[in-house]
Coordinates of C-alpha atoms in Angstrom, one line a residue:
X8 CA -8.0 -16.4 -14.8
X9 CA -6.5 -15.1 -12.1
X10 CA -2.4 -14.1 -11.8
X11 CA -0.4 -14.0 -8.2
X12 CA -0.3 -10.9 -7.6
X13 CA 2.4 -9.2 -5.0
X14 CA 2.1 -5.7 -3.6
X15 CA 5.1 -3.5 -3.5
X16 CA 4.9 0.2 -1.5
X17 CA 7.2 2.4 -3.8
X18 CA 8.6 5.7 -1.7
X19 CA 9.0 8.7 -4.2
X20 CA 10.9 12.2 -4.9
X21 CA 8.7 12.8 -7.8
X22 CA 4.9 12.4 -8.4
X23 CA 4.7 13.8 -11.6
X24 CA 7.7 11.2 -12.2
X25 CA 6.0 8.7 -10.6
X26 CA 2.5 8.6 -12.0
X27 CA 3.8 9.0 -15.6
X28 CA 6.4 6.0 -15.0
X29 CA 5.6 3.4 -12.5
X30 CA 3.2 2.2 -15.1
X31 CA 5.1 0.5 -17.0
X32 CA 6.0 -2.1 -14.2
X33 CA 2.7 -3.1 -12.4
X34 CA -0.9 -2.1 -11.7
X35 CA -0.6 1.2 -9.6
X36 CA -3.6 1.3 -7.2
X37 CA -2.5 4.5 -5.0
X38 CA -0.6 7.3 -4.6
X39 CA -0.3 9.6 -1.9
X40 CA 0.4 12.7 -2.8
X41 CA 0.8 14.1 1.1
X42 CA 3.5 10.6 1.8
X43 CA 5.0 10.6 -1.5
X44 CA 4.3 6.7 -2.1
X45 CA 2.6 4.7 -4.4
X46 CA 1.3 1.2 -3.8
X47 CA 1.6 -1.1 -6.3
X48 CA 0.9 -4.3 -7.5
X49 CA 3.1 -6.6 -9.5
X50 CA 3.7 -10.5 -11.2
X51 CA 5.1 -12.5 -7.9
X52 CA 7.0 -14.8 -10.0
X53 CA 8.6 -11.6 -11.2
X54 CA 8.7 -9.6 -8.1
X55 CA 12.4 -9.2 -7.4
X56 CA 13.3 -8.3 -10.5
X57 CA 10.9 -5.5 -10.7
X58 CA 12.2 -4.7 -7.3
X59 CA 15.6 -4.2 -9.0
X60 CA 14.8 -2.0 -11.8
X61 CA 12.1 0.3 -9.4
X62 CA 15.1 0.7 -7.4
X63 CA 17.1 2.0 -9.7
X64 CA 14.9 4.8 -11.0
X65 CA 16.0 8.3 -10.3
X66 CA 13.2 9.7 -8.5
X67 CA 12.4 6.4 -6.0
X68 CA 14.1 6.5 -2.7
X69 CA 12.8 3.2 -1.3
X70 CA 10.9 0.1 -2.5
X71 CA 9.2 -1.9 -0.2
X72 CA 7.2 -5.3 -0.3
X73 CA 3.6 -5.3 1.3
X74 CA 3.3 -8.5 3.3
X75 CA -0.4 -7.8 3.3
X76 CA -1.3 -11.0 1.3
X77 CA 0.9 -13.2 4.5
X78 CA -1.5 -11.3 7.2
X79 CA -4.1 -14.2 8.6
X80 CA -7.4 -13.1 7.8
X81 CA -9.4 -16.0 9.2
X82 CA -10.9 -15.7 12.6
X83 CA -11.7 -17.3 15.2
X84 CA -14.4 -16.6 17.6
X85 CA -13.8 -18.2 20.9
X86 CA -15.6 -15.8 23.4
X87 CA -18.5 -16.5 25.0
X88 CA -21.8 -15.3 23.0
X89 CA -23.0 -11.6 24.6
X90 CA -26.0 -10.9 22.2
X91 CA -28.1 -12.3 24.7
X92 CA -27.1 -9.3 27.2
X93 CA -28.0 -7.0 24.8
X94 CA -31.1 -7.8 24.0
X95 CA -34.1 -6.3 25.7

């Protein structure tokens, strides 16, 4: 069973901060130590409210939501076919 899952990109003061708290919130996948920023993913149904409380932390400057799952993905390929001129 999968759960709906929303990404949020979590600019930090702290790492040490950061990877010992942010934890408790979501599923951290990254963080850059070089940026300062995690990426994150939490409950959508519970996004903005996790928002709220990140936000509020002492050592977060910025929260921001990934709108990588709203990027199309599909594509179409309309072009004409060039293997043929690449063939020997």
């Amino acid at each position: 069973m999968l759960t709906d899952r929303s990404g949020l990109i979590v600019w930090v003061t702290d790492l040490k901060a950061a990877n010992k708290h942010l934890e408790r919130y979501g599923s951290v996948h990254f963080i850059s130590k070089r940026l300062h920023y995690a990426a994150m993913y939490v409950h959508a149904s519970k996004l903005e409210e996790t928002m709220k409380q990140l936000q509020k932390l002492a050592f977060v400057k910025k929260v921001e939501r990934s709108y990588r799952n709203e990027i199309q993905t599909e594509y179409s390929n309309n072009g004409a076919d060039k293997s043929s001129f690449y063939t020997l």
